[in-house]
Amino acid sequence: MSATEIDEINAELPHYEDKSAVSIEALKIVQKHRGWVSDDSLTAIAEYLKISPAQLEGVATFYNLIYRRPVGNTVIHVCDSVSCWMLGGDRLRDKLCRHLNVKLGETSQDGEYTVLPIVCLGACDRAPVAMVNGELRPDLTDNIVQELLGE
Amino acid sequence: MDRPLTQNIRADRDFATLADYRKTGGYEGLRKAVTDLGPKAVQQWVKDAGLRGRGGAGFGTGLKWSLVPIDPAPDHPPYLVVNADEMEPGTFKDRLLLEKDPHQLLEGIAIAAYAIQAQTAYIFLRGEYRLAAERLTRALQEARAAHYVGAHLLDSDFSLDIHLHTSAGRYICGEESALLNALEGKRATPRPKPPFAVVSGLWGRPTVVNNVETICNVPHILRHGADWYKGLGRGADAGTKLFGASGRVKRPGLWELPMGTPIREILEEHAGGMKDGYQLRGFLPGGASTDFLLPEHLDVPMEFDTVAKAGSRMGTGTIIVLDDKTCPVRMVLNLERFFAQESCGWCTPCRDGLPWTVTLLQDIVEGRGRPEDLDTLAGLTRMLGPGNTFCALAPGAMEPLQSALKYFREDFERYIFQNRPLKEAV
Ligand code: SF4
Ligand code: FES
């Protein structure tokens, strides 16, 4: 882990009663800097927090927003829950995937885009909705490619 | 002022700053609590006001607070946790409060923490709510600087720190005890109950978990009193509530309205009725894990007990509208896929029963359904019903299914016997 990562993890420690409680924050911090959590990163975090790598792996694989595989520079999450589905979200997502020539969960050949499904983003009144690198993109239409990729 | 929760939310500004918030009486409720009232009195005010939890269960908030044992050991104070993990499909109400008026939440937290004598409060925020995280972080800095949060806040002998925790995403974190495991850095599986969190929660200490909208009501109760608050409701329940509608209505959105507002008023006046060319077929009154209701239920007032009497739950109060051109069987398939994916896998009926449900529904819509599948699905709704699983996820998942089997049976049968949907389906 880098000095910055360790500093950021240390800053979280005083907020919790024990070190292991910081595991989710630590995974998120490392992912923020490296894009994903590799086996080496996972082992390093586990050692630092004095928990077993198996326990941390159990945590890392439980949560939707921790990536245990590399992702593209731009991660696109498309909502597949009920209100977005009703207003054509799945169809638009397929259109986006076809344009990028990826299946859901894959990264485009040039390493730029990863398309992932996500549960309801809490913006159902503006369905269909996606999130691009953490930023909400509501009111999607048939122009989804342009709306999300700006192409 | 009959819309206390959203009074500071205005179209002409992004969000209410501390100065904006103060202009409408901001932090005066907290001042009153810590200077004039003791913790027990604050609990009593909230009890008298009749505030019930807005996360969906409707438990009395003041009552919940009063269950926290008064701990004589000052080195083991209780915790307050705010559930800001809004992930129920079709629900988009807490986001508004978090993004637009963060100080309202912070004041509510400070008052609630005082009422149970917690010295640390956590906001458990959905990881995807990035804008909310930014605004809460900024508001927290302002509140600390202005002495509304921190050691001896407002020169009282009460001290409070508030910490923002952003989650890494999983629906089950909304379950109170699973949320506590997540806060402790573990997999978010629910805990056995008893003991309940109010007795033994976060790191074994008494812990109150309250929903965002619930907490946002608290400052107003302290400022204006219990009678005023009760008077806001139109029926049995007190106060106002954020109600919403999504689906094919003319104006999907969110409105703060009195408790007890009839569903018809929400869907027809506020949401503007159905989009041209669509008819109302049914609706889920309060998120994905509530039973379908029909147009014949439109005059039911939105409050906890009346919606329950009609056969569903008010849940989160955000209505998902089913139109006549959307296939209810496919809609239920979408919902069950969600629940199957988000099951934490801890207990067998849920871990195995939900994927089985999905397989059966998928077979039906893809033309492989058999007549006996409907009985199997009905059996599953009982097997995964209340009392057979470790937490409420599975029973919640069965609510839309059991009501769809009841109300939209011919849609299921048309697939099975004629291999096509009843109506032109999406
Ligand atoms: S009902 Fe489902 S979500 Fe709840 S504990 Fe059991 S497996 Fe987990
Ligand atoms: S269903 Fe897509 S944002 Fe809620």
Coordinates of C-alpha atoms and ligand atoms in Angstrom, one line a residue:
Chain A
M1 CA 0.0 0.0 0.0
S2 CA 1.2 3.5 -0.7
A3 CA 1.8 6.1 2.1
T4 CA -1.3 8.0 1.0
E5 CA -3.5 4.9 1.2
I6 CA -2.1 4.1 4.7
D7 CA -2.7 7.7 5.8
E8 CA -6.3 7.6 4.6
I9 CA -6.9 4.3 6.3
N10 CA -5.4 5.6 9.5
A11 CA -7.7 8.6 9.4
E12 CA -10.7 6.2 9.5
L13 CA -9.4 4.2 12.5
P14 CA -10.4 6.6 15.3
H15 CA -14.1 6.5 14.2
Y16 CA -14.5 2.8 15.0
E17 CA -14.0 0.6 18.1
D18 CA -11.6 -1.8 16.5
K19 CA -9.2 -2.1 13.6
S20 CA -11.1 -4.7 11.6
A21 CA -14.2 -2.5 11.4
V22 CA -12.2 -0.4 8.9
S23 CA -12.0 -3.2 6.4
I24 CA -14.7 -1.9 4.1
E25 CA -13.4 1.6 4.2
A26 CA -9.9 0.3 3.5
L27 CA -11.0 -1.7 0.5
K28 CA -12.7 1.4 -0.9
I29 CA -9.7 3.5 -0.3
V30 CA -7.4 1.1 -2.1
Q31 CA -9.9 0.7 -4.9
K32 CA -10.1 4.5 -5.3
H33 CA -6.4 4.7 -5.9
R34 CA -5.9 1.6 -8.0
G35 CA -9.3 1.1 -9.7
W36 CA -9.8 -2.4 -8.3
V37 CA -8.6 -4.7 -5.4
S38 CA -6.0 -7.2 -6.6
D39 CA -5.0 -10.3 -4.5
D40 CA -1.8 -8.5 -3.5
S41 CA -3.8 -5.4 -2.3
L42 CA -6.2 -7.7 -0.4
T43 CA -3.4 -9.4 1.4
A44 CA -1.7 -6.1 2.2
I45 CA -4.9 -4.7 3.7
A46 CA -5.6 -7.8 5.7
E47 CA -2.1 -7.8 7.2
Y48 CA -2.4 -4.1 8.0
L49 CA -5.8 -4.6 9.8
K50 CA -4.6 -7.8 11.4
I51 CA -7.4 -10.0 10.0
S52 CA -7.1 -13.1 7.8
P53 CA -7.1 -12.6 4.1
A54 CA -9.9 -15.2 3.9
Q55 CA -12.1 -13.1 6.2
L56 CA -11.3 -9.9 4.1
E57 CA -12.0 -11.8 0.9
G58 CA -15.4 -12.8 2.4
V59 CA -16.1 -9.1 2.9
A60 CA -14.7 -7.9 -0.4
T61 CA -16.8 -10.4 -2.4
F62 CA -20.0 -9.6 -0.5
Y63 CA -20.4 -6.0 -1.5
N64 CA -21.4 -4.8 -5.0
L65 CA -19.1 -1.8 -5.2
I66 CA -15.8 -3.6 -4.5
Y67 CA -14.2 -4.9 -7.7
R68 CA -12.0 -7.9 -7.5
R69 CA -11.3 -7.8 -11.2
P70 CA -9.8 -4.8 -13.1
V71 CA -12.3 -2.4 -14.6
G72 CA -12.1 0.2 -17.4
N73 CA -11.3 3.8 -16.7
T74 CA -15.0 4.6 -17.0
V75 CA -17.4 2.4 -15.1
I76 CA -21.0 2.6 -16.3
H77 CA -23.7 1.2 -13.9
V78 CA -27.1 0.8 -15.5
C79 CA -30.0 0.4 -13.2
D80 CA -31.9 -2.9 -13.8
S81 CA -34.6 -2.5 -11.1
V82 CA -38.3 -2.3 -11.5
S83 CA -39.1 1.3 -12.5
C84 CA -36.2 1.6 -14.9
W85 CA -37.0 -1.9 -16.4
M86 CA -40.6 -0.7 -16.9
L87 CA -39.5 2.3 -18.9
G88 CA -37.1 0.4 -21.2
G89 CA -33.9 0.4 -19.2
D90 CA -32.9 -3.2 -20.3
R91 CA -33.4 -2.3 -23.9
L92 CA -31.2 0.8 -23.6
R93 CA -28.6 -1.1 -21.7
D94 CA -28.4 -3.7 -24.5
K95 CA -28.0 -0.9 -27.0
L96 CA -25.1 0.5 -25.1
C97 CA -23.5 -2.9 -24.8
R98 CA -23.9 -3.5 -28.5
H99 CA -22.3 -0.2 -29.2
L100 CA -19.3 -1.0 -27.0
N101 CA -19.2 -4.6 -28.2
V102 CA -19.3 -5.9 -24.6
K103 CA -21.5 -8.2 -22.6
L104 CA -22.8 -7.0 -19.2
G105 CA -19.9 -7.1 -16.8
E106 CA -17.2 -6.9 -19.4
T107 CA -14.7 -4.2 -20.3
S108 CA -14.4 -2.8 -23.8
Q109 CA -11.4 -3.9 -25.9
D110 CA -9.6 -0.6 -25.5
G111 CA -9.9 -0.9 -21.7
E112 CA -12.0 2.3 -21.5
Y113 CA -15.5 1.2 -20.5
T114 CA -17.0 -1.4 -18.2
V115 CA -20.7 -1.9 -18.1
L116 CA -22.2 -3.3 -14.9
P117 CA -25.7 -3.8 -13.7
I118 CA -26.8 -2.0 -10.5
V119 CA -29.9 -2.1 -8.3
C120 CA -32.3 0.8 -8.0
L121 CA -30.3 4.0 -7.8
G122 CA -33.0 5.9 -5.9
A123 CA -34.0 8.1 -8.9
C124 CA -36.9 6.1 -10.1
D125 CA -38.9 9.3 -10.9
R126 CA -36.3 10.0 -13.6
A127 CA -36.1 6.4 -15.0
P128 CA -34.3 5.0 -16.8
V129 CA -31.1 5.9 -15.0
A130 CA -27.4 5.0 -15.1
M131 CA -24.3 6.1 -13.2
V132 CA -21.1 7.0 -14.9
N133 CA -18.1 6.9 -12.6
G134 CA -20.3 7.6 -9.7
E135 CA -22.2 10.4 -11.3
L136 CA -26.0 10.0 -11.8
R137 CA -27.3 10.2 -15.3
P138 CA -31.1 10.2 -15.3
D139 CA -33.8 10.4 -18.0
L140 CA -32.0 8.2 -20.5
T141 CA -33.5 7.9 -24.0
D142 CA -32.8 6.0 -27.2
N143 CA -29.8 8.3 -27.5
I144 CA -28.2 6.5 -24.6
V145 CA -24.8 6.1 -26.4
Q146 CA -24.5 9.8 -26.8
E147 CA -26.0 10.6 -23.4
L148 CA -23.5 8.4 -21.6
L149 CA -20.4 8.4 -23.8
G150 CA -20.8 11.8 -25.2
E151 CA -20.0 10.4 -28.7
Chain B
M1 CA -46.0 25.7 7.7
D2 CA -47.6 22.5 6.6
R3 CA -44.6 21.0 4.8
P4 CA -41.9 21.0 7.4
L5 CA -39.6 18.4 5.9
T6 CA -39.3 20.2 2.5
Q7 CA -39.7 23.8 3.6
N8 CA -36.1 24.6 2.7
I9 CA -36.1 22.7 -0.6
R10 CA -36.5 25.2 -3.3
A11 CA -36.2 25.1 -7.0
D12 CA -34.0 28.2 -7.1
R13 CA -31.1 26.7 -5.1
D14 CA -29.2 23.5 -5.1
F15 CA -29.4 22.9 -1.4
A16 CA -30.0 24.7 1.9
T17 CA -26.7 26.0 3.4
L18 CA -26.4 26.5 7.2
A19 CA -27.5 30.1 6.8
D20 CA -30.5 29.1 4.8
Y21 CA -31.3 26.4 7.4
R22 CA -31.1 28.8 10.3
K23 CA -33.5 31.3 8.6
T24 CA -36.4 28.9 9.1
G25 CA -35.6 28.1 12.7
G26 CA -32.8 25.7 12.1
Y27 CA -31.1 24.2 15.2
E28 CA -33.6 25.9 17.6
G29 CA -35.1 22.4 18.2
L30 CA -31.7 21.2 19.4
R31 CA -31.2 24.3 21.5
K32 CA -34.5 23.7 23.2
A33 CA -33.7 20.1 23.8
V34 CA -30.3 20.5 25.4
T35 CA -31.1 23.7 27.4
D36 CA -34.7 23.3 28.5
L37 CA -35.5 19.6 28.3
G38 CA -33.9 16.4 29.6
P39 CA -33.4 13.3 27.5
K40 CA -36.5 11.6 28.9
A41 CA -38.6 14.7 28.2
V42 CA -37.4 14.7 24.5
Q43 CA -38.4 11.0 24.3
Q44 CA -41.8 11.9 25.7
W45 CA -42.3 14.7 23.2
V46 CA -41.6 12.4 20.3
K47 CA -43.8 9.7 21.8
D48 CA -46.6 12.2 22.3
A49 CA -46.2 13.5 18.7
G50 CA -46.9 9.9 17.5
L51 CA -43.9 9.8 15.1
R52 CA -43.6 6.3 13.5
G53 CA -40.6 5.0 11.7
R54 CA -40.5 6.1 8.0
G55 CA -38.2 3.3 6.8
G56 CA -41.3 1.1 6.3
A57 CA -41.9 -0.8 9.5
G58 CA -43.7 2.1 11.3
F59 CA -42.5 1.4 14.8
G60 CA -43.0 4.2 17.3
T61 CA -39.8 6.3 17.3
G62 CA -40.1 7.6 20.9
L63 CA -40.9 4.1 22.1
K64 CA -37.8 2.7 20.4
W65 CA -35.7 5.3 22.1
S66 CA -37.2 4.6 25.5
L67 CA -36.1 0.9 25.1
V68 CA -32.4 1.9 25.4
P69 CA -31.3 1.0 28.9
I70 CA -30.1 3.9 30.9
D71 CA -26.6 2.8 31.3
P72 CA -24.9 3.9 34.5
A73 CA -21.4 3.2 33.0
P74 CA -20.5 6.4 31.2
D75 CA -17.7 4.7 29.3
H76 CA -20.2 2.5 27.4
P77 CA -22.7 5.0 26.0
P78 CA -25.2 3.8 23.4
Y79 CA -24.9 4.5 19.7
L80 CA -27.3 6.2 17.3
V81 CA -27.2 4.9 13.7
V82 CA -29.0 6.6 10.8
N83 CA -30.1 4.2 8.1
A84 CA -29.4 6.2 4.9
D85 CA -29.0 3.0 2.8
E86 CA -31.9 3.7 0.5
M87 CA -32.0 0.6 -1.8
E88 CA -35.6 -0.6 -1.9
P89 CA -36.4 -0.7 -5.6
G90 CA -38.8 2.1 -6.5
T91 CA -37.8 4.2 -3.5
F92 CA -36.2 7.6 -3.9
K93 CA -37.3 9.7 -0.9
D94 CA -34.3 9.9 1.4
R95 CA -32.0 11.0 -1.4
L96 CA -34.0 14.3 -1.6
L97 CA -33.6 15.0 2.1
L98 CA -29.9 14.1 2.2
E99 CA -29.0 16.1 -0.9
K100 CA -31.2 19.2 -0.4
D101 CA -31.3 19.9 3.3
P102 CA -28.4 18.1 5.1
H103 CA -28.6 20.2 8.2
Q104 CA -32.1 19.1 8.9
L105 CA -30.8 15.6 9.2
L106 CA -27.9 16.7 11.4
E107 CA -30.1 18.6 13.8
G108 CA -32.4 15.6 14.0
I109 CA -29.4 13.3 14.7
A110 CA -28.1 15.6 17.5
I111 CA -31.6 15.7 19.2
A112 CA -32.1 11.9 18.8
A113 CA -28.6 11.2 20.2
Y114 CA -29.3 13.5 23.1
A115 CA -32.5 11.7 23.8
I116 CA -30.7 8.4 24.2
Q117 CA -27.5 9.9 25.5
A118 CA -25.4 8.6 22.6
Q119 CA -22.0 10.3 22.2
T120 CA -21.4 8.9 18.7
A121 CA -23.7 8.7 15.8
Y122 CA -23.1 7.1 12.4
I123 CA -24.8 7.9 9.2
F124 CA -24.8 4.7 7.2
L125 CA -25.0 6.1 3.6
R126 CA -25.4 4.2 0.4
G127 CA -22.1 4.3 -1.5
E128 CA -23.8 5.4 -4.7
Y129 CA -25.2 8.6 -3.1
R130 CA -22.0 10.6 -3.8
L131 CA -23.7 14.0 -4.0
A132 CA -25.3 13.3 -0.6
A133 CA -21.9 12.3 0.8
E134 CA -20.3 15.6 -0.4
R135 CA -23.1 17.8 1.0
L136 CA -23.3 15.9 4.3
T137 CA -19.5 16.2 4.7
R138 CA -19.7 19.9 4.1
A139 CA -22.7 20.4 6.4
L140 CA -20.9 18.4 9.1
Q141 CA -17.9 20.8 8.9
E142 CA -20.3 23.7 9.2
A143 CA -22.2 22.2 12.1
R144 CA -18.9 21.5 14.0
A145 CA -17.6 25.0 13.4
A146 CA -20.9 26.5 14.6
H147 CA -20.9 24.2 17.7
Y148 CA -24.0 22.2 16.9
V149 CA -21.9 19.1 16.8
G150 CA -18.9 18.3 19.0
A151 CA -17.8 18.6 22.6
H152 CA -20.2 20.4 24.8
L153 CA -22.4 21.4 21.9
L154 CA -24.2 24.7 22.3
D155 CA -22.4 25.1 25.7
S156 CA -24.4 22.3 27.2
D157 CA -22.8 19.3 29.0
F158 CA -23.8 17.1 26.1
S159 CA -21.1 16.0 23.5
L160 CA -21.6 14.3 20.2
D161 CA -19.6 13.2 17.3
I162 CA -21.2 12.3 14.0
H163 CA -19.4 10.1 11.5
L164 CA -20.3 9.5 7.9
H165 CA -19.9 5.9 6.8
T166 CA -20.4 5.2 3.1
S167 CA -21.4 1.6 2.3
A168 CA -20.0 -0.7 -0.4
G169 CA -23.5 -1.6 -1.5
R170 CA -25.9 -4.5 -0.7
Y171 CA -29.6 -4.3 -0.2
I172 CA -29.5 -6.4 3.0
C173 CA -27.6 -3.6 4.7
G174 CA -31.0 -1.9 5.1
E175 CA -31.9 -4.6 7.6
E176 CA -31.0 -3.2 11.0
S177 CA -28.8 -5.9 12.3
A178 CA -27.1 -6.6 9.0
L179 CA -26.3 -2.9 8.8
L180 CA -24.6 -3.1 12.2
N181 CA -22.4 -6.0 10.9
A182 CA -21.5 -3.9 7.9
L183 CA -20.6 -1.0 10.2
E184 CA -18.3 -3.4 12.1
G185 CA -16.6 -4.2 8.8
K186 CA -18.1 -7.7 8.3
R187 CA -20.4 -9.3 5.8
A188 CA -23.8 -7.9 6.2
T189 CA -25.7 -10.9 7.4
P190 CA -28.6 -10.3 9.8
R191 CA -28.1 -11.2 13.5
P192 CA -30.3 -13.4 15.6
K193 CA -32.9 -11.5 17.6
P194 CA -33.2 -11.3 20.5
P195 CA -31.1 -9.5 21.6
F196 CA -32.5 -6.5 19.8
A197 CA -30.2 -3.7 18.8
V198 CA -31.6 -1.3 21.4
V199 CA -30.2 -3.6 24.0
S200 CA -27.1 -5.0 22.3
G201 CA -26.2 -3.6 18.9
L202 CA -23.0 -2.1 17.5
W203 CA -20.0 -3.6 19.3
G204 CA -22.5 -5.0 21.8
R205 CA -23.7 -1.6 23.0
P206 CA -27.3 -0.4 23.0
T207 CA -28.0 1.0 19.5
V208 CA -30.9 2.8 18.0
V209 CA -31.2 2.6 14.2
N210 CA -33.5 5.2 12.6
N211 CA -34.4 6.0 9.0
V212 CA -33.4 9.3 7.5
E213 CA -36.9 10.6 7.0
T214 CA -37.8 9.6 10.6
I215 CA -34.9 11.6 12.0
C216 CA -35.7 14.6 9.8
N217 CA -39.1 15.0 11.5
V218 CA -37.6 15.3 14.9
P219 CA -36.3 19.0 14.8
H220 CA -39.8 20.1 13.9
I221 CA -41.5 18.3 16.7
L222 CA -39.1 19.9 19.1
R223 CA -39.7 23.4 17.6
H224 CA -43.4 23.3 17.3
G225 CA -44.6 20.7 19.8
A226 CA -46.4 17.4 19.7
D227 CA -49.9 18.7 19.2
W228 CA -48.9 20.7 16.1
Y229 CA -47.2 17.7 14.7
K230 CA -50.3 15.4 15.3
G231 CA -52.4 18.0 13.6
L232 CA -50.5 17.7 10.3
G233 CA -51.9 14.2 9.7
R234 CA -55.3 13.7 8.0
G235 CA -56.2 10.5 9.7
A236 CA -54.8 8.1 12.3
D237 CA -51.1 8.8 11.7
A238 CA -49.3 12.0 12.7
G239 CA -47.2 14.3 10.6
T240 CA -46.4 14.5 6.9
K241 CA -44.7 12.0 4.7
L242 CA -42.8 12.0 1.5
F243 CA -44.9 10.2 -1.1
G244 CA -43.8 9.4 -4.6
A245 CA -44.8 7.8 -7.8
S246 CA -42.8 6.2 -10.6
G247 CA -43.8 4.3 -13.7
R248 CA -46.0 5.5 -16.5
V249 CA -47.6 8.5 -14.8
K250 CA -47.6 12.0 -16.3
R251 CA -45.4 13.6 -13.7
P252 CA -43.3 11.0 -11.7
G253 CA -42.0 12.7 -8.6
L254 CA -42.0 13.1 -4.9
W255 CA -44.3 15.3 -2.7
E256 CA -44.6 16.0 1.0
L257 CA -48.2 15.4 2.0
P258 CA -50.1 14.8 5.1
M259 CA -50.2 11.3 6.4
G260 CA -53.5 9.8 5.4
T261 CA -53.6 11.4 1.9
P262 CA -55.6 9.1 -0.3
I263 CA -53.7 7.2 -2.9
R264 CA -56.0 8.6 -5.6
E265 CA -54.9 12.1 -4.7
I266 CA -51.2 11.2 -5.0
L267 CA -51.6 9.5 -8.3
E268 CA -54.2 11.7 -10.0
E269 CA -53.5 15.2 -8.6
H270 CA -49.8 15.1 -7.9
A271 CA -48.5 12.6 -10.4
G272 CA -51.0 13.9 -13.0
G273 CA -52.7 10.6 -13.7
M274 CA -51.5 8.0 -16.3
K275 CA -49.6 9.0 -19.4
D276 CA -51.8 9.3 -22.5
G277 CA -52.6 5.9 -23.9
Y278 CA -52.0 4.0 -20.6
Q279 CA -54.4 2.8 -18.0
L280 CA -53.8 2.0 -14.4
R281 CA -53.7 -1.7 -13.8
G282 CA -52.3 -1.9 -10.2
F283 CA -49.5 -0.5 -8.0
L284 CA -47.1 -1.4 -5.3
P285 CA -47.8 1.3 -2.6
G286 CA -44.4 1.4 -0.9
G287 CA -41.6 -0.2 -2.8
A288 CA -40.7 -3.6 -4.2
S289 CA -41.5 -5.6 -1.1
T290 CA -45.1 -4.6 -0.8
D291 CA -48.2 -6.3 -2.1
F292 CA -49.9 -5.1 -5.3
L293 CA -53.1 -3.2 -4.9
L294 CA -55.7 -2.5 -7.6
P295 CA -57.5 0.6 -8.9
E296 CA -60.3 -0.3 -6.5
H297 CA -58.0 0.6 -3.7
L298 CA -57.3 4.1 -4.9
D299 CA -59.4 5.7 -2.1
V300 CA -57.3 4.0 0.6
P301 CA -55.5 6.7 2.7
M302 CA -51.8 6.3 2.8
E303 CA -51.2 5.5 6.5
F304 CA -49.7 2.4 8.1
D305 CA -52.8 0.6 9.3
T306 CA -55.3 1.4 6.5
V307 CA -52.9 0.2 3.8
A308 CA -52.3 -2.9 5.8
K309 CA -56.0 -3.5 6.1
A310 CA -56.3 -3.2 2.3
G311 CA -53.8 -6.1 2.1
S312 CA -50.5 -4.4 1.5
R313 CA -48.1 -2.1 3.4
M314 CA -47.4 1.6 3.1
G315 CA -43.7 0.7 3.1
T316 CA -41.6 3.6 2.0
G317 CA -44.6 5.4 0.6
T318 CA -43.1 5.6 -2.9
I319 CA -45.7 4.1 -5.3
I320 CA -44.6 1.9 -8.3
V321 CA -47.3 2.1 -10.9
L322 CA -48.2 -0.8 -13.1
D323 CA -49.8 0.2 -16.4
D324 CA -52.0 -1.9 -18.7
K325 CA -49.2 -2.4 -21.2
T326 CA -46.6 -3.8 -18.8
C327 CA -46.8 -7.5 -18.1
P328 CA -47.3 -8.1 -14.4
V329 CA -45.6 -11.5 -14.6
R330 CA -42.5 -10.0 -16.1
M331 CA -42.6 -7.2 -13.5
V332 CA -42.7 -9.8 -10.7
L333 CA -39.8 -11.6 -12.5
N334 CA -37.8 -8.4 -12.4
L335 CA -38.6 -8.0 -8.7
E336 CA -37.7 -11.6 -7.7
R337 CA -34.4 -11.5 -9.7
F338 CA -33.5 -8.5 -7.5
F339 CA -34.4 -10.3 -4.3
A340 CA -32.6 -13.5 -5.3
Q341 CA -29.5 -11.6 -6.1
E342 CA -29.6 -9.6 -2.9
S343 CA -30.3 -12.5 -0.6
C344 CA -27.5 -12.7 1.9
G345 CA -27.5 -16.5 1.6
W346 CA -27.6 -17.2 5.3
C347 CA -30.8 -19.3 5.5
T348 CA -31.9 -22.1 3.2
P349 CA -35.5 -21.2 2.3
C350 CA -34.4 -17.7 1.1
R351 CA -31.1 -18.8 -0.5
D352 CA -32.7 -21.6 -2.5
G353 CA -36.3 -20.5 -2.7
L354 CA -35.7 -17.2 -4.4
P355 CA -33.6 -18.6 -7.3
W356 CA -36.2 -21.3 -7.7
T357 CA -38.9 -18.6 -7.8
V358 CA -36.9 -16.8 -10.5
T359 CA -36.5 -20.0 -12.6
L360 CA -40.2 -20.8 -12.4
L361 CA -41.2 -17.3 -13.5
Q362 CA -38.7 -17.3 -16.2
D363 CA -40.0 -20.6 -17.5
I364 CA -43.5 -19.2 -17.5
V365 CA -42.7 -16.0 -19.5
E366 CA -40.5 -18.0 -21.9
G367 CA -43.3 -20.5 -22.7
R368 CA -42.0 -23.4 -20.7
G369 CA -44.5 -23.0 -17.8
R370 CA -46.5 -26.0 -16.6
P371 CA -50.0 -25.7 -14.9
E372 CA -48.5 -27.0 -11.6
D373 CA -46.0 -24.2 -11.5
L374 CA -48.6 -21.9 -10.2
D375 CA -49.2 -24.2 -7.2
T376 CA -45.4 -24.4 -6.7
L377 CA -45.1 -20.6 -6.7
A378 CA -48.0 -20.4 -4.2
G379 CA -46.2 -22.9 -2.1
L380 CA -43.1 -20.9 -2.2
T381 CA -44.9 -17.8 -1.0
R382 CA -45.8 -19.8 2.1
M383 CA -42.4 -21.4 2.6
L384 CA -40.7 -18.0 2.3
G385 CA -43.3 -16.2 4.3
P386 CA -43.1 -14.6 7.7
G387 CA -41.5 -16.8 10.4
N388 CA -39.7 -19.3 8.2
T389 CA -36.6 -17.2 7.4
F390 CA -34.0 -15.4 9.4
C391 CA -35.0 -11.9 8.4
A392 CA -37.7 -10.0 6.5
L393 CA -36.1 -10.1 3.1
A394 CA -37.7 -13.3 1.9
P395 CA -41.2 -12.5 3.2
G396 CA -40.9 -9.1 1.6
A397 CA -39.9 -10.7 -1.7
M398 CA -43.1 -12.8 -1.5
E399 CA -45.4 -9.9 -1.1
P400 CA -45.5 -8.8 -4.8
L401 CA -45.6 -12.4 -5.9
Q402 CA -48.5 -13.6 -3.7
S403 CA -50.6 -10.6 -4.6
A404 CA -49.8 -11.0 -8.4
L405 CA -50.9 -14.6 -8.2
K406 CA -54.1 -13.4 -6.7
Y407 CA -54.9 -10.4 -8.9
F408 CA -53.2 -11.2 -12.2
R409 CA -53.8 -14.9 -12.4
E410 CA -55.1 -14.8 -15.9
D411 CA -51.8 -13.3 -17.0
F412 CA -49.9 -16.2 -15.6
E413 CA -52.4 -18.7 -17.1
R414 CA -52.3 -17.1 -20.6
Y415 CA -48.5 -17.8 -20.7
I416 CA -48.9 -21.3 -19.5
F417 CA -51.9 -22.4 -21.6
Q418 CA -51.6 -20.3 -24.7
N419 CA -47.9 -19.4 -24.6
R420 CA -48.4 -15.7 -24.9
P421 CA -49.0 -12.7 -22.6
L422 CA -52.5 -11.5 -21.9
K423 CA -51.8 -8.1 -23.2
E424 CA -49.2 -6.5 -25.4
A425 CA -46.3 -6.8 -23.0
V426 CA -43.0 -5.0 -22.7
Ligands
SF4_1 S1 -34.1 -14.3 4.8 FE1 -32.6 -14.2 3.1 S2 -31.6 -12.2 3.4 FE2 -32.6 -12.7 5.4 S3 -31.1 -13.8 6.5 FE3 -32.2 -15.4 5.4 S4 -30.9 -15.6 3.5 FE4 -30.3 -13.7 4.4
FES2 S1 -35.6 1.5 -10.4 FE1 -34.0 2.5 -11.5 S2 -33.5 4.2 -10.2 FE2 -35.1 3.1 -9.1

